[in-house]
PDB file of C-alpha atoms in Angstrom:
ATOM      1  CA  UNK A   1      45.381 -45.834 118.304  1.00  0.00           C
ATOM      2  CA  UNK A   2      42.460 -47.079 116.235  1.00  0.00           C
ATOM      3  CA  UNK A   3      41.368 -43.737 114.788  1.00  0.00           C
ATOM      4  CA  UNK A   4      42.292 -41.791 111.662  1.00  0.00           C
ATOM      5  CA  UNK A   5      45.769 -40.362 112.070  1.00  0.00           C
ATOM      6  CA  UNK A   6      46.946 -37.193 110.343  1.00  0.00           C
ATOM      7  CA  UNK A   7      50.369 -35.605 110.264  1.00  0.00           C
ATOM      8  CA  UNK A   8      51.686 -33.084 110.817  1.00  0.00           C
ATOM      9  CA  UNK A   9      49.250 -31.558 113.262  1.00  0.00           C
ATOM     10  CA  UNK A  10      50.381 -28.083 112.280  1.00  0.00           C
ATOM     11  CA  UNK A  11      52.406 -26.858 109.316  1.00  0.00           C
ATOM     12  CA  UNK A  12      53.723 -23.369 108.681  1.00  0.00           C
ATOM     13  CA  UNK A  13      55.404 -22.682 105.372  1.00  0.00           C
ATOM     14  CA  UNK A  14      56.300 -19.838 103.074  1.00  0.00           C
ATOM     15  CA  UNK A  15      54.265 -18.892 100.058  1.00  0.00           C
ATOM     16  CA  UNK A  16      55.446 -20.753  96.974  1.00  0.00           C
ATOM     17  CA  UNK A  17      56.676 -23.839  98.804  1.00  0.00           C
ATOM     18  CA  UNK A  18      55.249 -27.323  98.298  1.00  0.00           C
ATOM     19  CA  UNK A  19      53.642 -29.183 101.217  1.00  0.00           C
ATOM     20  CA  UNK A  20      52.638 -32.780 101.828  1.00  0.00           C
ATOM     21  CA  UNK A  21      49.944 -33.783 104.291  1.00  0.00           C
ATOM     22  CA  UNK A  22      49.561 -37.370 105.390  1.00  0.00           C
ATOM     23  CA  UNK A  23      46.525 -39.420 106.379  1.00  0.00           C
ATOM     24  CA  UNK A  24      46.547 -42.915 107.843  1.00  0.00           C
ATOM     25  CA  UNK A  25      42.972 -44.271 107.792  1.00  0.00           C
ATOM     26  CA  UNK A  26      41.371 -46.757 110.127  1.00  0.00           C
ATOM     27  CA  UNK A  27      42.477 -50.294 109.309  1.00  0.00           C
ATOM     28  CA  UNK A  28      40.013 -52.019 106.989  1.00  0.00           C
ATOM     29  CA  UNK A  29      38.405 -48.817 105.776  1.00  0.00           C
ATOM     30  CA  UNK A  30      38.356 -48.828 102.007  1.00  0.00           C
ATOM     31  CA  UNK A  31      37.085 -45.286 101.520  1.00  0.00           C
ATOM     32  CA  UNK A  32      39.216 -42.218 102.232  1.00  0.00           C
ATOM     33  CA  UNK A  33      38.222 -38.565 101.909  1.00  0.00           C
ATOM     34  CA  UNK A  34      40.004 -35.223 102.097  1.00  0.00           C
ATOM     35  CA  UNK A  35      38.195 -32.055 103.116  1.00  0.00           C
ATOM     36  CA  UNK A  36      39.302 -28.466 103.645  1.00  0.00           C
ATOM     37  CA  UNK A  37      37.954 -26.192 106.352  1.00  0.00           C
ATOM     38  CA  UNK A  38      38.766 -22.532 105.986  1.00  0.00           C
ATOM     39  CA  UNK A  39      38.516 -20.258 109.009  1.00  0.00           C
ATOM     40  CA  UNK A  40      34.935 -20.011 110.238  1.00  0.00           C
ATOM     41  CA  UNK A  41      33.603 -22.097 107.378  1.00  0.00           C
ATOM     42  CA  UNK A  42      32.125 -25.533 106.896  1.00  0.00           C
ATOM     43  CA  UNK A  43      34.020 -28.372 105.314  1.00  0.00           C
ATOM     44  CA  UNK A  44      34.662 -28.385 101.581  1.00  0.00           C
ATOM     45  CA  UNK A  45      35.118 -31.730  99.820  1.00  0.00           C
ATOM     46  CA  UNK A  46      38.409 -32.166  97.963  1.00  0.00           C
ATOM     47  CA  UNK A  47      38.915 -35.780  96.856  1.00  0.00           C
ATOM     48  CA  UNK A  48      37.596 -39.296  97.522  1.00  0.00           C
ATOM     49  CA  UNK A  49      39.256 -42.698  97.158  1.00  0.00           C
ATOM     50  CA  UNK A  50      37.277 -45.951  97.187  1.00  0.00           C
ATOM     51  CA  UNK A  51      39.240 -49.169  96.949  1.00  0.00           C
ATOM     52  CA  UNK A  52      40.895 -49.597  93.564  1.00  0.00           C
ATOM     53  CA  UNK A  53      38.447 -47.330  91.742  1.00  0.00           C
ATOM     54  CA  UNK A  54      39.528 -44.104  90.094  1.00  0.00           C
ATOM     55  CA  UNK A  55      39.399 -41.306  92.680  1.00  0.00           C
ATOM     56  CA  UNK A  56      36.738 -38.612  92.601  1.00  0.00           C
ATOM     57  CA  UNK A  57      38.818 -35.459  92.179  1.00  0.00           C
ATOM     58  CA  UNK A  58      35.888 -33.158  91.538  1.00  0.00           C
ATOM     59  CA  UNK A  59      36.541 -31.029  94.635  1.00  0.00           C
ATOM     60  CA  UNK A  60      40.175 -30.151  94.024  1.00  0.00           C
ATOM     61  CA  UNK A  61      40.291 -26.337  93.650  1.00  0.00           C
ATOM     62  CA  UNK A  62      43.209 -26.148  91.226  1.00  0.00           C
ATOM     63  CA  UNK A  63      45.869 -28.246  89.523  1.00  0.00           C
ATOM     64  CA  UNK A  64      48.253 -27.312  92.348  1.00  0.00           C
ATOM     65  CA  UNK A  65      46.386 -29.840  94.472  1.00  0.00           C
ATOM     66  CA  UNK A  66      46.885 -33.578  94.090  1.00  0.00           C
ATOM     67  CA  UNK A  67      46.504 -36.684  96.213  1.00  0.00           C
ATOM     68  CA  UNK A  68      47.667 -40.247  96.171  1.00  0.00           C
ATOM     69  CA  UNK A  69      46.677 -43.333  98.067  1.00  0.00           C
ATOM     70  CA  UNK A  70      49.333 -46.010  98.072  1.00  0.00           C
ATOM     71  CA  UNK A  71      48.458 -49.641  98.668  1.00  0.00           C
ATOM     72  CA  UNK A  72      44.896 -48.766  99.512  1.00  0.00           C
ATOM     73  CA  UNK A  73      45.896 -47.357 102.863  1.00  0.00           C
ATOM     74  CA  UNK A  74      47.928 -44.210 103.567  1.00  0.00           C
ATOM     75  CA  UNK A  75      47.116 -41.102 101.555  1.00  0.00           C
ATOM     76  CA  UNK A  76      49.162 -37.995 100.858  1.00  0.00           C
ATOM     77  CA  UNK A  77      47.663 -34.656  99.851  1.00  0.00           C
ATOM     78  CA  UNK A  78      50.176 -32.450  98.055  1.00  0.00           C
ATOM     79  CA  UNK A  79      49.834 -28.726  97.483  1.00  0.00           C
ATOM     80  CA  UNK A  80      52.361 -27.230  95.100  1.00  0.00           C
ATOM     81  CA  UNK A  81      53.420 -23.588  95.000  1.00  0.00           C
ATOM     82  CA  UNK A  82      51.302 -22.765  98.047  1.00  0.00           C
ATOM     83  CA  UNK A  83      49.299 -19.541  98.180  1.00  0.00           C
ATOM     84  CA  UNK A  84      47.986 -17.681 101.213  1.00  0.00           C
ATOM     85  CA  UNK A  85      44.423 -18.714 100.365  1.00  0.00           C
ATOM     86  CA  UNK A  86      45.495 -22.336 100.898  1.00  0.00           C
ATOM     87  CA  UNK A  87      45.679 -21.638 104.632  1.00  0.00           C
ATOM     88  CA  UNK A  88      43.077 -23.863 106.266  1.00  0.00           C
ATOM     89  CA  UNK A  89      42.583 -27.031 108.285  1.00  0.00           C
ATOM     90  CA  UNK A  90      42.802 -30.112 106.089  1.00  0.00           C
ATOM     91  CA  UNK A  91      40.739 -32.992 107.413  1.00  0.00           C
ATOM     92  CA  UNK A  92      40.900 -36.608 106.378  1.00  0.00           C
ATOM     93  CA  UNK A  93      38.149 -39.160 106.916  1.00  0.00           C
ATOM     94  CA  UNK A  94      37.722 -42.865 106.254  1.00  0.00           C
ATOM     95  CA  UNK A  95      34.770 -45.234 106.179  1.00  0.00           C
ATOM     96  CA  UNK A  96      33.923 -48.909 105.914  1.00  0.00           C
ATOM     97  CA  UNK A  97      33.065 -50.536 102.600  1.00  0.00           C
ATOM     98  CA  UNK A  98      29.467 -49.888 101.523  1.00  0.00           C
ATOM     99  CA  UNK A  99      27.022 -52.612 102.432  1.00  0.00           C
ATOM    100  CA  UNK A 100      25.521 -54.730  99.663  1.00  0.00           C
ATOM    101  CA  UNK A 101      22.666 -53.023  97.890  1.00  0.00           C
ATOM    102  CA  UNK A 102      23.336 -49.628  99.447  1.00  0.00           C
ATOM    103  CA  UNK A 103      25.258 -46.583  98.409  1.00  0.00           C
ATOM    104  CA  UNK A 104      28.339 -45.461 100.266  1.00  0.00           C
ATOM    105  CA  UNK A 105      26.442 -44.427 103.342  1.00  0.00           C
ATOM    106  CA  UNK A 106      28.846 -45.669 105.964  1.00  0.00           C
ATOM    107  CA  UNK A 107      29.645 -42.983 108.531  1.00  0.00           C
ATOM    108  CA  UNK A 108      32.890 -41.172 107.948  1.00  0.00           C
ATOM    109  CA  UNK A 109      35.394 -41.091 110.794  1.00  0.00           C
ATOM    110  CA  UNK A 110      37.592 -38.022 110.891  1.00  0.00           C
ATOM    111  CA  UNK A 111      41.127 -37.342 111.987  1.00  0.00           C
ATOM    112  CA  UNK A 112      42.200 -34.292 113.977  1.00  0.00           C
ATOM    113  CA  UNK A 113      43.278 -32.464 110.852  1.00  0.00           C
ATOM    114  CA  UNK A 114      46.379 -30.559 109.788  1.00  0.00           C
ATOM    115  CA  UNK A 115      46.341 -26.805 110.296  1.00  0.00           C
ATOM    116  CA  UNK A 116      48.219 -25.302 107.355  1.00  0.00           C
ATOM    117  CA  UNK A 117      49.409 -21.713 107.563  1.00  0.00           C
ATOM    118  CA  UNK A 118      50.965 -20.026 104.549  1.00  0.00           C
ATOM    119  CA  UNK A 119      53.069 -16.959 105.364  1.00  0.00           C
TER     120      UNK A 119
ATOM    121  CA  UNK B   1      23.893 -30.023  93.181  1.00  0.00           C
ATOM    122  CA  UNK B   2      23.025 -30.649  96.786  1.00  0.00           C
ATOM    123  CA  UNK B   3      23.118 -27.832  99.309  1.00  0.00           C
ATOM    124  CA  UNK B   4      22.871 -27.741 103.094  1.00  0.00           C
ATOM    125  CA  UNK B   5      21.828 -24.607 104.962  1.00  0.00           C
ATOM    126  CA  UNK B   6      22.229 -23.846 108.634  1.00  0.00           C
ATOM    127  CA  UNK B   7      20.640 -20.485 109.354  1.00  0.00           C
ATOM    128  CA  UNK B   8      21.747 -20.138 112.980  1.00  0.00           C
ATOM    129  CA  UNK B   9      25.417 -19.102 113.232  1.00  0.00           C
ATOM    130  CA  UNK B  10      25.239 -19.183 117.042  1.00  0.00           C
ATOM    131  CA  UNK B  11      22.941 -20.603 119.670  1.00  0.00           C
ATOM    132  CA  UNK B  12      23.009 -20.559 123.441  1.00  0.00           C
ATOM    133  CA  UNK B  13      21.379 -22.882 125.948  1.00  0.00           C
ATOM    134  CA  UNK B  14      21.441 -23.166 129.699  1.00  0.00           C
ATOM    135  CA  UNK B  15      22.745 -26.304 131.278  1.00  0.00           C
ATOM    136  CA  UNK B  16      20.020 -28.982 131.620  1.00  0.00           C
ATOM    137  CA  UNK B  17      17.766 -27.214 129.134  1.00  0.00           C
ATOM    138  CA  UNK B  18      16.796 -28.267 125.608  1.00  0.00           C
ATOM    139  CA  UNK B  19      17.970 -26.652 122.385  1.00  0.00           C
ATOM    140  CA  UNK B  20      17.108 -27.260 118.742  1.00  0.00           C
ATOM    141  CA  UNK B  21      19.522 -26.600 115.878  1.00  0.00           C
ATOM    142  CA  UNK B  22      18.031 -26.090 112.424  1.00  0.00           C
ATOM    143  CA  UNK B  23      19.126 -27.504 109.090  1.00  0.00           C
ATOM    144  CA  UNK B  24      17.537 -27.515 105.665  1.00  0.00           C
ATOM    145  CA  UNK B  25      18.832 -29.151 102.521  1.00  0.00           C
ATOM    146  CA  UNK B  26      18.085 -29.308  98.848  1.00  0.00           C
ATOM    147  CA  UNK B  27      18.395 -32.395  96.681  1.00  0.00           C
ATOM    148  CA  UNK B  28      16.714 -34.173  93.794  1.00  0.00           C
ATOM    149  CA  UNK B  29      17.904 -37.576  94.973  1.00  0.00           C
ATOM    150  CA  UNK B  30      15.550 -40.023  96.648  1.00  0.00           C
ATOM    151  CA  UNK B  31      18.158 -42.146  98.435  1.00  0.00           C
ATOM    152  CA  UNK B  32      20.360 -40.176 100.796  1.00  0.00           C
ATOM    153  CA  UNK B  33      21.584 -39.856 104.349  1.00  0.00           C
ATOM    154  CA  UNK B  34      21.768 -36.944 106.736  1.00  0.00           C
ATOM    155  CA  UNK B  35      24.182 -36.465 109.603  1.00  0.00           C
ATOM    156  CA  UNK B  36      24.945 -34.170 112.468  1.00  0.00           C
ATOM    157  CA  UNK B  37      28.614 -33.806 113.373  1.00  0.00           C
ATOM    158  CA  UNK B  38      30.058 -32.071 116.418  1.00  0.00           C
ATOM    159  CA  UNK B  39      33.405 -30.266 116.243  1.00  0.00           C
ATOM    160  CA  UNK B  40      34.937 -29.229 119.587  1.00  0.00           C
ATOM    161  CA  UNK B  41      38.014 -26.971 119.677  1.00  0.00           C
ATOM    162  CA  UNK B  42      40.158 -30.069 119.213  1.00  0.00           C
ATOM    163  CA  UNK B  43      39.066 -29.930 115.532  1.00  0.00           C
ATOM    164  CA  UNK B  44      38.041 -33.573 115.289  1.00  0.00           C
ATOM    165  CA  UNK B  45      34.636 -34.101 113.693  1.00  0.00           C
ATOM    166  CA  UNK B  46      32.563 -36.423 115.849  1.00  0.00           C
ATOM    167  CA  UNK B  47      29.463 -38.127 114.472  1.00  0.00           C
ATOM    168  CA  UNK B  48      26.476 -37.330 116.676  1.00  0.00           C
ATOM    169  CA  UNK B  49      23.575 -38.907 114.821  1.00  0.00           C
ATOM    170  CA  UNK B  50      22.527 -40.050 111.357  1.00  0.00           C
ATOM    171  CA  UNK B  51      19.240 -40.497 109.517  1.00  0.00           C
ATOM    172  CA  UNK B  52      18.452 -42.604 106.484  1.00  0.00           C
ATOM    173  CA  UNK B  53      16.040 -40.799 104.175  1.00  0.00           C
ATOM    174  CA  UNK B  54      13.987 -43.945 103.559  1.00  0.00           C
ATOM    175  CA  UNK B  55      13.208 -44.283 107.265  1.00  0.00           C
ATOM    176  CA  UNK B  56      10.228 -42.350 108.552  1.00  0.00           C
ATOM    177  CA  UNK B  57      11.175 -42.838 112.185  1.00  0.00           C
ATOM    178  CA  UNK B  58      13.328 -40.081 113.612  1.00  0.00           C
ATOM    179  CA  UNK B  59      16.776 -41.186 114.793  1.00  0.00           C
ATOM    180  CA  UNK B  60      17.639 -40.954 118.484  1.00  0.00           C
ATOM    181  CA  UNK B  61      20.946 -41.323 120.297  1.00  0.00           C
ATOM    182  CA  UNK B  62      20.649 -40.829 124.052  1.00  0.00           C
ATOM    183  CA  UNK B  63      20.096 -37.073 124.594  1.00  0.00           C
ATOM    184  CA  UNK B  64      20.252 -36.331 120.877  1.00  0.00           C
ATOM    185  CA  UNK B  65      17.304 -36.703 118.524  1.00  0.00           C
ATOM    186  CA  UNK B  66      16.337 -35.384 115.121  1.00  0.00           C
ATOM    187  CA  UNK B  67      13.155 -34.087 113.574  1.00  0.00           C
ATOM    188  CA  UNK B  68      13.340 -35.258 109.971  1.00  0.00           C
ATOM    189  CA  UNK B  69      10.731 -33.703 107.710  1.00  0.00           C
ATOM    190  CA  UNK B  70      11.424 -35.173 104.285  1.00  0.00           C
ATOM    191  CA  UNK B  71       8.806 -33.216 102.358  1.00  0.00           C
ATOM    192  CA  UNK B  72      10.050 -29.960 103.832  1.00  0.00           C
ATOM    193  CA  UNK B  73      13.698 -31.059 103.478  1.00  0.00           C
ATOM    194  CA  UNK B  74      14.309 -30.185 107.071  1.00  0.00           C
ATOM    195  CA  UNK B  75      16.590 -31.996 109.521  1.00  0.00           C
ATOM    196  CA  UNK B  76      16.811 -30.379 112.949  1.00  0.00           C
ATOM    197  CA  UNK B  77      18.812 -31.623 115.932  1.00  0.00           C
ATOM    198  CA  UNK B  78      17.403 -31.545 119.440  1.00  0.00           C
ATOM    199  CA  UNK B  79      19.745 -31.749 122.407  1.00  0.00           C
ATOM    200  CA  UNK B  80      18.017 -32.520 125.674  1.00  0.00           C
ATOM    201  CA  UNK B  81      19.430 -31.982 129.168  1.00  0.00           C
ATOM    202  CA  UNK B  82      22.291 -29.927 127.745  1.00  0.00           C
ATOM    203  CA  UNK B  83      25.701 -30.379 129.311  1.00  0.00           C
ATOM    204  CA  UNK B  84      28.793 -28.178 129.338  1.00  0.00           C
ATOM    205  CA  UNK B  85      30.522 -30.762 127.166  1.00  0.00           C
ATOM    206  CA  UNK B  86      27.970 -30.194 124.423  1.00  0.00           C
ATOM    207  CA  UNK B  87      29.499 -26.808 123.644  1.00  0.00           C
ATOM    208  CA  UNK B  88      30.973 -27.035 120.145  1.00  0.00           C
ATOM    209  CA  UNK B  89      30.370 -26.300 116.488  1.00  0.00           C
ATOM    210  CA  UNK B  90      27.617 -28.470 115.041  1.00  0.00           C
ATOM    211  CA  UNK B  91      27.536 -29.275 111.356  1.00  0.00           C
ATOM    212  CA  UNK B  92      24.666 -30.723 109.397  1.00  0.00           C
ATOM    213  CA  UNK B  93      25.785 -32.876 106.466  1.00  0.00           C
ATOM    214  CA  UNK B  94      24.296 -34.708 103.503  1.00  0.00           C
ATOM    215  CA  UNK B  95      25.473 -37.653 101.439  1.00  0.00           C
ATOM    216  CA  UNK B  96      23.783 -39.291  98.495  1.00  0.00           C
ATOM    217  CA  UNK B  97      25.001 -41.276  95.525  1.00  0.00           C
ATOM    218  CA  UNK B  98      28.186 -39.218  95.302  1.00  0.00           C
ATOM    219  CA  UNK B  99      29.455 -40.538  98.676  1.00  0.00           C
ATOM    220  CA  UNK B 100      31.116 -37.267  99.640  1.00  0.00           C
ATOM    221  CA  UNK B 101      29.655 -35.248 102.480  1.00  0.00           C
ATOM    222  CA  UNK B 102      28.191 -31.821 101.795  1.00  0.00           C
ATOM    223  CA  UNK B 103      28.273 -29.683 104.924  1.00  0.00           C
ATOM    224  CA  UNK B 104      26.399 -26.656 106.159  1.00  0.00           C
ATOM    225  CA  UNK B 105      28.299 -23.685 107.541  1.00  0.00           C
ATOM    226  CA  UNK B 106      27.774 -24.773 111.128  1.00  0.00           C
ATOM    227  CA  UNK B 107      26.133 -23.540 114.318  1.00  0.00           C
ATOM    228  CA  UNK B 108      28.233 -22.624 117.316  1.00  0.00           C
ATOM    229  CA  UNK B 109      26.520 -23.834 120.493  1.00  0.00           C
ATOM    230  CA  UNK B 110      27.299 -22.228 123.813  1.00  0.00           C
ATOM    231  CA  UNK B 111      26.202 -23.882 127.037  1.00  0.00           C
ATOM    232  CA  UNK B 112      25.853 -21.612 130.038  1.00  0.00           C
ATOM    233  CA  UNK B 113      25.544 -22.384 133.738  1.00  0.00           C
TER     234      UNK B 113
END
């Protein structure tokens, strides 16, 4: 498919375990974003990658959260020593490169998310 | 910091009728963009419509249109001729120089027969 692909779709794990969530953006999209959506809430920004620039990590809630983007494509969000409050849907989005003279205003295209449940 | 406020947790509309979802935002930036996203139970966020702040003309996409009041920092979404498939969570979102999207808490829209 041509959309943003996330895996797994659902993940259940025990408190204290580490988890890895994967995002495969749309081909050619240089920007990649991770968001978290807790039950009944809006989306909360976590981290943003743009090309080869240093990522914007300003939304990561603690040092247990980290993300990588290898080769400018696939990204992995890692949560170490998971806690029950980490339970949420984790959404990934990607967008085209910004047009000349404009900020990064390209629409973000979202995947279906990973529902993470911490027991 | 930018904030987005959606004051209607739930709205209901009859099929074929018109409904307006409210959104207000706060920012000190002059160059920004506003979006409405739809999230059905499938979880995927679907872009409905977007508005560039520098454009005075309100954006329109088929049955969806916005009322953008820049001075009032208001950005409402109007859905005309509502359909059963319009039932979903609707999120208002803002992006400026920081690129990330800032979302409101959403409005759940029910469409009744």
